[in-house]
PDB file of C-alpha atoms in Angstrom:
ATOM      1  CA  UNK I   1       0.000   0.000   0.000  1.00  0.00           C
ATOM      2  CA  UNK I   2       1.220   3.702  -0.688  1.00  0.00           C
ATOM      3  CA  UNK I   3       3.507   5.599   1.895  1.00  0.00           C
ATOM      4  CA  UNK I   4       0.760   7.828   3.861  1.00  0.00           C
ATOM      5  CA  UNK I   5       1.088  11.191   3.022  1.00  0.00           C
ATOM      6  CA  UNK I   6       4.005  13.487   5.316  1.00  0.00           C
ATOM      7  CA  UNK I   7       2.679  16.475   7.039  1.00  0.00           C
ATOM      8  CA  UNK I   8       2.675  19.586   5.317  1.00  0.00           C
ATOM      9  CA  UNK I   9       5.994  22.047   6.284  1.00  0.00           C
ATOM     10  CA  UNK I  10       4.843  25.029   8.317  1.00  0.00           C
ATOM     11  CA  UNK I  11       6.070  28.169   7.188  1.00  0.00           C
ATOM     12  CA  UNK I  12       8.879  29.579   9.754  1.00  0.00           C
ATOM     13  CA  UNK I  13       9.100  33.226  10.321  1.00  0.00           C
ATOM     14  CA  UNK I  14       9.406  35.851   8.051  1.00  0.00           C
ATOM     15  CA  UNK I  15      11.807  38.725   8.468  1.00  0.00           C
ATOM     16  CA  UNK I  16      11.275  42.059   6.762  1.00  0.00           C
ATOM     17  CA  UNK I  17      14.575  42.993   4.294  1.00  0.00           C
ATOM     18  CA  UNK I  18      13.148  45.839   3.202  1.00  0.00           C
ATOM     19  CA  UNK I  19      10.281  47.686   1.831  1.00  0.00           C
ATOM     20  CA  UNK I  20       7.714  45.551   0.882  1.00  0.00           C
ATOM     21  CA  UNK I  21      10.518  42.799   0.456  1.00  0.00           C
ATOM     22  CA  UNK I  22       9.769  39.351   3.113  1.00  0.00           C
ATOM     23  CA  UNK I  23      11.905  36.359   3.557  1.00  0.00           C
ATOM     24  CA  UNK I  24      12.139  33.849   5.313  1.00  0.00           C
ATOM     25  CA  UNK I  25      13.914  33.706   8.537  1.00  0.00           C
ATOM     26  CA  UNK I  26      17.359  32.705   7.455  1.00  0.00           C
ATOM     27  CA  UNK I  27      18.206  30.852  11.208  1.00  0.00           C
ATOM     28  CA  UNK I  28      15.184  28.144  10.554  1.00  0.00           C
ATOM     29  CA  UNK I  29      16.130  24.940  10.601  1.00  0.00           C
ATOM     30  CA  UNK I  30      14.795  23.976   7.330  1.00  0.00           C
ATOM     31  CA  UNK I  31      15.583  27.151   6.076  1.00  0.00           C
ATOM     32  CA  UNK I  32      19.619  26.121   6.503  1.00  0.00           C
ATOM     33  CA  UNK I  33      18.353  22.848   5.156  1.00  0.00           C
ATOM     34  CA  UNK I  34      17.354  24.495   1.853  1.00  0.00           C
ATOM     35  CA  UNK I  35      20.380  26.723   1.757  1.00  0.00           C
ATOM     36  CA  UNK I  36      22.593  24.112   2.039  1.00  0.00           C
ATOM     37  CA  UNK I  37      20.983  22.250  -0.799  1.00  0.00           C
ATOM     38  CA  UNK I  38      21.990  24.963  -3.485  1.00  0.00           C
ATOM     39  CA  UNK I  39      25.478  23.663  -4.183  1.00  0.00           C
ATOM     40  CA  UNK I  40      27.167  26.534  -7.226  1.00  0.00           C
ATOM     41  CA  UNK I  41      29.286  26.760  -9.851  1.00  0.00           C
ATOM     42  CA  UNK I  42      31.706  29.789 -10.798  1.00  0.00           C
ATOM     43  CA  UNK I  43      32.102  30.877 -14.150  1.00  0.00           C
ATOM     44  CA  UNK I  44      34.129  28.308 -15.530  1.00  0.00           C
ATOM     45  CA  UNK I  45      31.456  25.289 -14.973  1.00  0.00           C
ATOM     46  CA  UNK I  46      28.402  27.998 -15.560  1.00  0.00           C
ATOM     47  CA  UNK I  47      26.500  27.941 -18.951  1.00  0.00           C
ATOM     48  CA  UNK I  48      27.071  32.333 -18.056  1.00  0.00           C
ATOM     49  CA  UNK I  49      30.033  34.415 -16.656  1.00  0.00           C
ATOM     50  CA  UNK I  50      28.746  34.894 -13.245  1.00  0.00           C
ATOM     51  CA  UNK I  51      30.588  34.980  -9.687  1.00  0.00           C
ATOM     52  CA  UNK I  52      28.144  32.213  -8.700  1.00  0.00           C
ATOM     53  CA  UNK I  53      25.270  30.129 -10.783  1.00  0.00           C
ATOM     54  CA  UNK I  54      23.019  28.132  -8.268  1.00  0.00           C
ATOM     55  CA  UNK I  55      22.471  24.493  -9.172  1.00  0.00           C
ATOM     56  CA  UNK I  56      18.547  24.380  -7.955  1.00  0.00           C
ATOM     57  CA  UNK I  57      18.959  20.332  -8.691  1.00  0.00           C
ATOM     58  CA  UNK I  58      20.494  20.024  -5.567  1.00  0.00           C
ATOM     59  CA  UNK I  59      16.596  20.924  -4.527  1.00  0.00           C
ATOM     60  CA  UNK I  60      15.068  18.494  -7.236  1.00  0.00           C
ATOM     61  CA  UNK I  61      17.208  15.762  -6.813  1.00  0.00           C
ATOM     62  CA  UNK I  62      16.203  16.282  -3.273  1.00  0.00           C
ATOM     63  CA  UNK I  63      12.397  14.913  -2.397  1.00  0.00           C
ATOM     64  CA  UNK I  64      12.273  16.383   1.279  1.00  0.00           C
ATOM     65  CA  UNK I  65      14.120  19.026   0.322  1.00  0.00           C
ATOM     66  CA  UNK I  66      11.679  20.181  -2.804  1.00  0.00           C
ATOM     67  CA  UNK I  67       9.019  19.133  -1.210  1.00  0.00           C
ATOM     68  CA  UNK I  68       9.765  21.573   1.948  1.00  0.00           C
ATOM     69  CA  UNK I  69       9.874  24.617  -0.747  1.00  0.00           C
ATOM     70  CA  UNK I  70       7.230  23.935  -2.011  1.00  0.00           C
ATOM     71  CA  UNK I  71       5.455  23.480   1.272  1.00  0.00           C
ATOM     72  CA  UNK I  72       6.476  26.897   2.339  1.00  0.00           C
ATOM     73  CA  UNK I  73       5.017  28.297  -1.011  1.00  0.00           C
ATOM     74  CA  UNK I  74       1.944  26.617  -0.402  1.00  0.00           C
ATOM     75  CA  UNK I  75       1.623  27.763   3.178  1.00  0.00           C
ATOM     76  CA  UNK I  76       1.947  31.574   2.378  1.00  0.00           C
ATOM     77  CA  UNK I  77      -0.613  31.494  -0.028  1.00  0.00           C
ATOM     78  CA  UNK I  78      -3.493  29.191   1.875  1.00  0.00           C
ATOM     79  CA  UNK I  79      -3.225  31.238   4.657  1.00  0.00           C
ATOM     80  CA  UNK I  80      -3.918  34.327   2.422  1.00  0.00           C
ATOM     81  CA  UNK I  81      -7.680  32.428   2.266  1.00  0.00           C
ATOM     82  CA  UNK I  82     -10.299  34.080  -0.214  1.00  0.00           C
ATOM     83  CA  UNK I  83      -7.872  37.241  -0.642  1.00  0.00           C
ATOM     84  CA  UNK I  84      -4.982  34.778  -1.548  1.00  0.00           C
ATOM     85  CA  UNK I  85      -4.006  34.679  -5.621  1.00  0.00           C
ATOM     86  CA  UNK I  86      -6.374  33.053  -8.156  1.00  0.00           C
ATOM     87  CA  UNK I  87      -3.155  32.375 -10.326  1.00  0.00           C
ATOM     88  CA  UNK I  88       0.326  31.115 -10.449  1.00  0.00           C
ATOM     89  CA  UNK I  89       2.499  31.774 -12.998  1.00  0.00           C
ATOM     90  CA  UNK I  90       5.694  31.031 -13.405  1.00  0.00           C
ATOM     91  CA  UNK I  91       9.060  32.129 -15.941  1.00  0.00           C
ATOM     92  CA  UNK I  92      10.920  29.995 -18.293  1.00  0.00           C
ATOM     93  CA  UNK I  93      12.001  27.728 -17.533  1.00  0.00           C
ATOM     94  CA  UNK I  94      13.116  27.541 -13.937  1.00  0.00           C
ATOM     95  CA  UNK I  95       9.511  28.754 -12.667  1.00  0.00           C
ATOM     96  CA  UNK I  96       7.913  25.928 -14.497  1.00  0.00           C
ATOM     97  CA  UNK I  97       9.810  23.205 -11.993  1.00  0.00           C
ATOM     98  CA  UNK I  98       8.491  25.220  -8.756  1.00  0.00           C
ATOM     99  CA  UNK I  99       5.054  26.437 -10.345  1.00  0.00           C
ATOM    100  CA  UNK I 100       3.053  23.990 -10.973  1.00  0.00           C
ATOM    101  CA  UNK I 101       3.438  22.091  -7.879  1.00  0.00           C
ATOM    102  CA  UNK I 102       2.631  25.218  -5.586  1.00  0.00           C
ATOM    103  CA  UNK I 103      -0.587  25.416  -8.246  1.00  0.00           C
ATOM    104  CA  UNK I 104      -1.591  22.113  -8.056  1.00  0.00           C
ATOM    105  CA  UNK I 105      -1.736  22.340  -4.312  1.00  0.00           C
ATOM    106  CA  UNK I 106      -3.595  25.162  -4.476  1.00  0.00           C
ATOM    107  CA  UNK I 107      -5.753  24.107  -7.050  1.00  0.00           C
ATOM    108  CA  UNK I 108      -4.968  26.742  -9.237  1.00  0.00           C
ATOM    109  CA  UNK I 109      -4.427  27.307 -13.098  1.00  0.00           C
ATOM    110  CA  UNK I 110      -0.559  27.322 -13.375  1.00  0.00           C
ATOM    111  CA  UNK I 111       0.305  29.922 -16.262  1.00  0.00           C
ATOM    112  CA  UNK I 112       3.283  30.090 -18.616  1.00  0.00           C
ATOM    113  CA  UNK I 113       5.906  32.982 -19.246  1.00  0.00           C
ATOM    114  CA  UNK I 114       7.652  31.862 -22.194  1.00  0.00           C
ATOM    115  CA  UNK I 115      10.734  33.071 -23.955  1.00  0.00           C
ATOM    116  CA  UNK I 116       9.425  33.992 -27.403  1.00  0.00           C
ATOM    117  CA  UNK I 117       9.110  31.480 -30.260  1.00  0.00           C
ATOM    118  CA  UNK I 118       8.328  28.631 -27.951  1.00  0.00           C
ATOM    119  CA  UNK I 119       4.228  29.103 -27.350  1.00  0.00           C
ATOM    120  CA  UNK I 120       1.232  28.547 -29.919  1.00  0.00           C
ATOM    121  CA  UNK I 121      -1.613  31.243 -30.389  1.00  0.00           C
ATOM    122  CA  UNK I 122      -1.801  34.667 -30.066  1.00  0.00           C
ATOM    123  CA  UNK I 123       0.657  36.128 -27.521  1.00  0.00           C
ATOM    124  CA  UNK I 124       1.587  39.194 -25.781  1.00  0.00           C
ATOM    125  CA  UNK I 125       4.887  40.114 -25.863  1.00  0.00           C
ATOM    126  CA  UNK I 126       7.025  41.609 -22.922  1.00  0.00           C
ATOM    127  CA  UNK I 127       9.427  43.654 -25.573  1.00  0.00           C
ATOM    128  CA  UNK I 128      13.017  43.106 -24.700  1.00  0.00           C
ATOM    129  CA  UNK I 129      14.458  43.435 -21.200  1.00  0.00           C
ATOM    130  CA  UNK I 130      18.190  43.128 -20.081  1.00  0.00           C
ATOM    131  CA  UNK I 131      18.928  40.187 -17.532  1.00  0.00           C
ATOM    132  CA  UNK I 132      21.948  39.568 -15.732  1.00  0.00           C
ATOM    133  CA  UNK I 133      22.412  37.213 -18.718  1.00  0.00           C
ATOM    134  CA  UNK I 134      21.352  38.236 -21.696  1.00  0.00           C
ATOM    135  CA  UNK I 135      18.584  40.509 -23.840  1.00  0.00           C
ATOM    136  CA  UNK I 136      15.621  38.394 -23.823  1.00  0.00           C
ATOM    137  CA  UNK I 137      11.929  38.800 -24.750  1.00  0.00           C
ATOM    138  CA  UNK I 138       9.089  36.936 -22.928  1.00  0.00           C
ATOM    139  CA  UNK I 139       5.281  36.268 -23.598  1.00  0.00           C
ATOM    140  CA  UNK I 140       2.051  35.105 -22.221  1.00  0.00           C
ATOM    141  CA  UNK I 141      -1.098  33.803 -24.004  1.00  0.00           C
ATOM    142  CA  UNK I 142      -3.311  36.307 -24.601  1.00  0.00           C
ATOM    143  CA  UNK I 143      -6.339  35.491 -22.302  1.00  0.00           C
ATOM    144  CA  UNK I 144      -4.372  33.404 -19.668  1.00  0.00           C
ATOM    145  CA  UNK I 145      -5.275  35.637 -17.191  1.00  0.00           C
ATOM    146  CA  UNK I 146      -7.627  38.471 -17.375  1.00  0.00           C
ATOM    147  CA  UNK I 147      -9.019  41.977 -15.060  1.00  0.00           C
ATOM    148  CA  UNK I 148     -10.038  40.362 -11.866  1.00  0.00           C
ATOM    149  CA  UNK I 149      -6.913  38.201 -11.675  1.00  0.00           C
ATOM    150  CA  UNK I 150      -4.445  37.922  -8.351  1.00  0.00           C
ATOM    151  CA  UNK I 151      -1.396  36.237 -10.154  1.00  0.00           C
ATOM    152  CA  UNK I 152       1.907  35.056  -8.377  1.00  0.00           C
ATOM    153  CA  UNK I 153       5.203  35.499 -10.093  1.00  0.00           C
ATOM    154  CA  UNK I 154       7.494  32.838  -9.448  1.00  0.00           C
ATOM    155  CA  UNK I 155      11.253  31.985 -10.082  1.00  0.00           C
ATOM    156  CA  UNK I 156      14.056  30.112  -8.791  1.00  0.00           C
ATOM    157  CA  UNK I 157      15.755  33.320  -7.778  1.00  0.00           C
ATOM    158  CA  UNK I 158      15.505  37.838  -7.970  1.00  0.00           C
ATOM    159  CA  UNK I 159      18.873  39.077  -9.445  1.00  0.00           C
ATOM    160  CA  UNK I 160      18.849  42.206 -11.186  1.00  0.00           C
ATOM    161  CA  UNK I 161      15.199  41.679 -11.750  1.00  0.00           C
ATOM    162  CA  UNK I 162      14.631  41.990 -15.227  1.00  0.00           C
ATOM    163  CA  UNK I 163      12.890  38.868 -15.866  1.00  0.00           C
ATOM    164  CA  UNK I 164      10.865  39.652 -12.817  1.00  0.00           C
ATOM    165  CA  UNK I 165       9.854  42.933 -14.223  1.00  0.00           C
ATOM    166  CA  UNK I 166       8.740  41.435 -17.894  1.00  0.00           C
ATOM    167  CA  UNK I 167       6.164  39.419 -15.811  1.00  0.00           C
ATOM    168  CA  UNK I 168       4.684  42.441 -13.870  1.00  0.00           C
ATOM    169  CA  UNK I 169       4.461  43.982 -17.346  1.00  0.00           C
ATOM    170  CA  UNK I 170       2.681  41.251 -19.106  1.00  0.00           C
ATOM    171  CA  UNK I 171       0.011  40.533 -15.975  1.00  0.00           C
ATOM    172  CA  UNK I 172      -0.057  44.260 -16.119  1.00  0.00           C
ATOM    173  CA  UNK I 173      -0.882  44.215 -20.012  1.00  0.00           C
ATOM    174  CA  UNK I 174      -3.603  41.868 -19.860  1.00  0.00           C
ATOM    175  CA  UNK I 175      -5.495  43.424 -17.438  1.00  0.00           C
ATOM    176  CA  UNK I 176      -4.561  41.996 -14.116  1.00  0.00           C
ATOM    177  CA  UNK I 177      -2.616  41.992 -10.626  1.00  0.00           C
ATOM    178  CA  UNK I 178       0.300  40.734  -9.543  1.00  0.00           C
ATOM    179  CA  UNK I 179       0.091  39.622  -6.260  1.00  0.00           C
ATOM    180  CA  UNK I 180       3.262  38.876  -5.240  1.00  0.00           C
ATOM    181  CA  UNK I 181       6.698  38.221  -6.818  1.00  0.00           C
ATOM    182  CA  UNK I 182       8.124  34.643  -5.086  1.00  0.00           C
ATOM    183  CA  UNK I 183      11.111  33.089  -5.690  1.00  0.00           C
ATOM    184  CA  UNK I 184      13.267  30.890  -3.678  1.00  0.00           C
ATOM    185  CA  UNK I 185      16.677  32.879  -3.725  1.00  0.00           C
ATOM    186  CA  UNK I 186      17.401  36.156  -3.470  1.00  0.00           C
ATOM    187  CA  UNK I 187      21.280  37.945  -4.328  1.00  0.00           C
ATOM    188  CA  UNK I 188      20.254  41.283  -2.141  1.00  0.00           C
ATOM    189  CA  UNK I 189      23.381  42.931  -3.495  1.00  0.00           C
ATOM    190  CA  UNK I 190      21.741  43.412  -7.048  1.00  0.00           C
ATOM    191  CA  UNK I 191      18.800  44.782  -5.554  1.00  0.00           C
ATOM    192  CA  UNK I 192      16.051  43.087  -7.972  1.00  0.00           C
ATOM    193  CA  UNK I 193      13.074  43.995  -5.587  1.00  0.00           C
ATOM    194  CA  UNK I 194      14.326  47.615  -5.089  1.00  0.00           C
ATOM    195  CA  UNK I 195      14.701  47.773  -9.371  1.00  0.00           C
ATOM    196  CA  UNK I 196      11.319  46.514  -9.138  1.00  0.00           C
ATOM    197  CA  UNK I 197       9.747  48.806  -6.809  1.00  0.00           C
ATOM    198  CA  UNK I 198      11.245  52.268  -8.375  1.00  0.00           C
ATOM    199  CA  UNK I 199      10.395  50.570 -11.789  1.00  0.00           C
ATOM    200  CA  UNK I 200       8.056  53.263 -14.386  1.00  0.00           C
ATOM    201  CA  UNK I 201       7.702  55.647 -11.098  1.00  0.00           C
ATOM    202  CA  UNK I 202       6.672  53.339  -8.784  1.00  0.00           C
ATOM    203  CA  UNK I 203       3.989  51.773 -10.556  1.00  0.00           C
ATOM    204  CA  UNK I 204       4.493  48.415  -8.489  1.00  0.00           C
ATOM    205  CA  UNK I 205       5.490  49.836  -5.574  1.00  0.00           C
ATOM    206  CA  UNK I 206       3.164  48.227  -3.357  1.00  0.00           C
ATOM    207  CA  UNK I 207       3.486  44.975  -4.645  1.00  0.00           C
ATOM    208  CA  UNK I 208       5.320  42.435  -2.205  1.00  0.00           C
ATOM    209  CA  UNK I 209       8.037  40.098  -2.746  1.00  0.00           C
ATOM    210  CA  UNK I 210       8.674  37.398  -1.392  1.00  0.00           C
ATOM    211  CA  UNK I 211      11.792  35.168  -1.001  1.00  0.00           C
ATOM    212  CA  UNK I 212      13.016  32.049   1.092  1.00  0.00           C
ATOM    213  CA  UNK I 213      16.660  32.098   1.036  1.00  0.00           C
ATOM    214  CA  UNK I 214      19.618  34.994   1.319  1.00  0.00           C
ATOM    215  CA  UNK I 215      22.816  34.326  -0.503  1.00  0.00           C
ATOM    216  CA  UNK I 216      24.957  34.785   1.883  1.00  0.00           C
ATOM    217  CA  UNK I 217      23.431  31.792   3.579  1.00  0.00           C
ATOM    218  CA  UNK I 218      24.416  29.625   0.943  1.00  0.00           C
ATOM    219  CA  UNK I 219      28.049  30.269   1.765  1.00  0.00           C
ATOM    220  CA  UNK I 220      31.361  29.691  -0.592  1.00  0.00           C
ATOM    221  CA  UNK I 221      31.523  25.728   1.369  1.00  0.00           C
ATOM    222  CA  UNK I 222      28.887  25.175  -1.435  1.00  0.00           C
ATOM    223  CA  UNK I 223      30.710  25.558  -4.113  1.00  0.00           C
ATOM    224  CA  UNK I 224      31.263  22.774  -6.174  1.00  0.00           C
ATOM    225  CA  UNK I 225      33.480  22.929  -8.826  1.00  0.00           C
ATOM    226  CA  UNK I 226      35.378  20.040  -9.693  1.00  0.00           C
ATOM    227  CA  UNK I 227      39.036  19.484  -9.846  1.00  0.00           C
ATOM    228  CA  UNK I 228      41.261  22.288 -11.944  1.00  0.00           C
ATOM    229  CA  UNK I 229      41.707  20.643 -15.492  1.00  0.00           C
ATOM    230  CA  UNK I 230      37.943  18.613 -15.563  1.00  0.00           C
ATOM    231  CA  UNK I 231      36.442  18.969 -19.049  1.00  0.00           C
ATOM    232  CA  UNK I 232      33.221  21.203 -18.667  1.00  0.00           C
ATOM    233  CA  UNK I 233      31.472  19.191 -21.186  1.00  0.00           C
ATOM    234  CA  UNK I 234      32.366  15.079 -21.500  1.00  0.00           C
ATOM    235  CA  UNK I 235      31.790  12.288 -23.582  1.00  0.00           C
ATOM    236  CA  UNK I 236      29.018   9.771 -22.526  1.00  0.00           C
ATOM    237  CA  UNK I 237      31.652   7.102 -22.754  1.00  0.00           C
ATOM    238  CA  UNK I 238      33.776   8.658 -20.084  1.00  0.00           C
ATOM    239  CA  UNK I 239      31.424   9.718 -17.532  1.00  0.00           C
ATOM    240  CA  UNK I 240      32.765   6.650 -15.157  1.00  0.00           C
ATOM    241  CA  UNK I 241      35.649   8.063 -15.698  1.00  0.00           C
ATOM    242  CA  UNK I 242      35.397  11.177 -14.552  1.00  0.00           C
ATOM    243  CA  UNK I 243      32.894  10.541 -11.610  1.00  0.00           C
ATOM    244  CA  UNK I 244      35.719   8.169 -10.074  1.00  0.00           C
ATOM    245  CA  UNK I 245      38.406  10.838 -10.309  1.00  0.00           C
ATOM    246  CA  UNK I 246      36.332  13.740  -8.946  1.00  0.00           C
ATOM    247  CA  UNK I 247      35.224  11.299  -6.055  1.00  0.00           C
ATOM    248  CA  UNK I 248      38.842  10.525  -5.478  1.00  0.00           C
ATOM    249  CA  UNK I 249      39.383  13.865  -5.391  1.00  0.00           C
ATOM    250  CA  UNK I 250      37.101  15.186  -3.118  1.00  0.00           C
ATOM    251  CA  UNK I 251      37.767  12.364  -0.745  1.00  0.00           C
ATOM    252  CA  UNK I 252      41.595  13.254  -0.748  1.00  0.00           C
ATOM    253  CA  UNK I 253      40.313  16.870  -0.036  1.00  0.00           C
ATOM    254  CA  UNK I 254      38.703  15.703   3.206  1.00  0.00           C
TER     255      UNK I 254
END
């Protein structure tokens, strides 16, 4: 017979790190957990030149782990009751791994931001935007959400908040509310929610976001590059290979 079902994680406290910017409180217990979860990579093992690119798989790969974000999602929101979202929507494509769970357990229509080219129909299109990345353009189907709508942004992480901002454009466009921005990391030092806030005058100034883990919580122990001289990319035929000598390396580290 199936496993019964594990209690649902309550959500720990929430400290405020600035205006109309919540997170969670970063000496939790399963806050740490989650924090030390996010192994990253510097640029040299990073698909961009960054100081630091978060490996969220160490979450995935993880069942109590994921399941404890999304728990803490989840929690925020049902306690919000009948003034609590009506939508979740979440950015490609890192938004689509923690969206649709959180929506699910809601029982809520999940909604796609796309990068352009990749949805059907008619769209509406973000325009371009600047990310820490890249110049990207993003788009939602038109009538996914409509005037009425509460819809939650959410994202694996609030950088310089570009991408962020292309959502609260698009919900904006099509005639509904954000109701929060979510996302599970935030790097406070670009100030994403403080872009977001002073973004076309203030026109989302009141808008909260919301985030579960600091940075600087995460800590340089996590990173995990491999040995100098490893091959970013390797043939299928030699991933024993390399496995064995990064294990024997790590262990000879200890």
């Amino acid at each position: 017979s199936p496993a019964p079902a594990a209690a649902m994680a309550a959500l720990p406290a929430i400290k405020e790190l600035g205006p109309k910017h919540i997170c969670l409180d970063q000496a939790d217990e399963g806050v740490k957990r989650i924090a030390k979860s996010l192994p990253w990579y510097g640029p040299k093992y990073s698909p961009h030149d960054v100081p630091s690119f978060y490996d969220i798989s160490g979450i995935t790969e993880n069942p109590e782990v994921f399941q404890m974000v999304v728990d803490f999602f989840v929690a925020r929101y049902r306690a919000q009751g009948a003034a609590g979202p009506t939508h979740i929507a979440g950015f490609d494509a890192r938004g689509f791994i923690f969206g649709p769970p959180i929506a699910l357990a809601l029982k809520l229509p999940f909604v796609m931001i796309r990068k352009a080219g990749k949805l059907p129909g008619v769209l509406v299109s973000s325009g371009k935007y600047v990310t820490e990345y890249s110049v990207d353009e993003t788009v939602m189907r038109l009538g996914s959400v409509k005037a009425g709508d509460r819809v939650v942004l959410v994202d694996d992480l609030i950088a310089t908040g570009g991408t962020a901002l292309a959502g609260f454009d698009l919900v904006d466009q099509l005639g509904a509310t954000v109701h929060e921005f979510a996302a599970m990391i935030t790097l406070p030092f670009l100030d994403g929610v403080g872009k977001i806030h002073a973004y076309k005058e203030g026109k989302f100034k009141d808008v909260s976001c919301f985030t579960m883990v600091d940075d600087n919580s995460i800590g340089p122990e996590m990173c995990n590059d491999p040995p100098e001289g490893t091959q970013r990319m390797v043939k299928a035929e030699d991933a024993k290979e390399v496995m064995d000598k990064i294990a024997a390396a790590a262990a000879a580290a200890k």
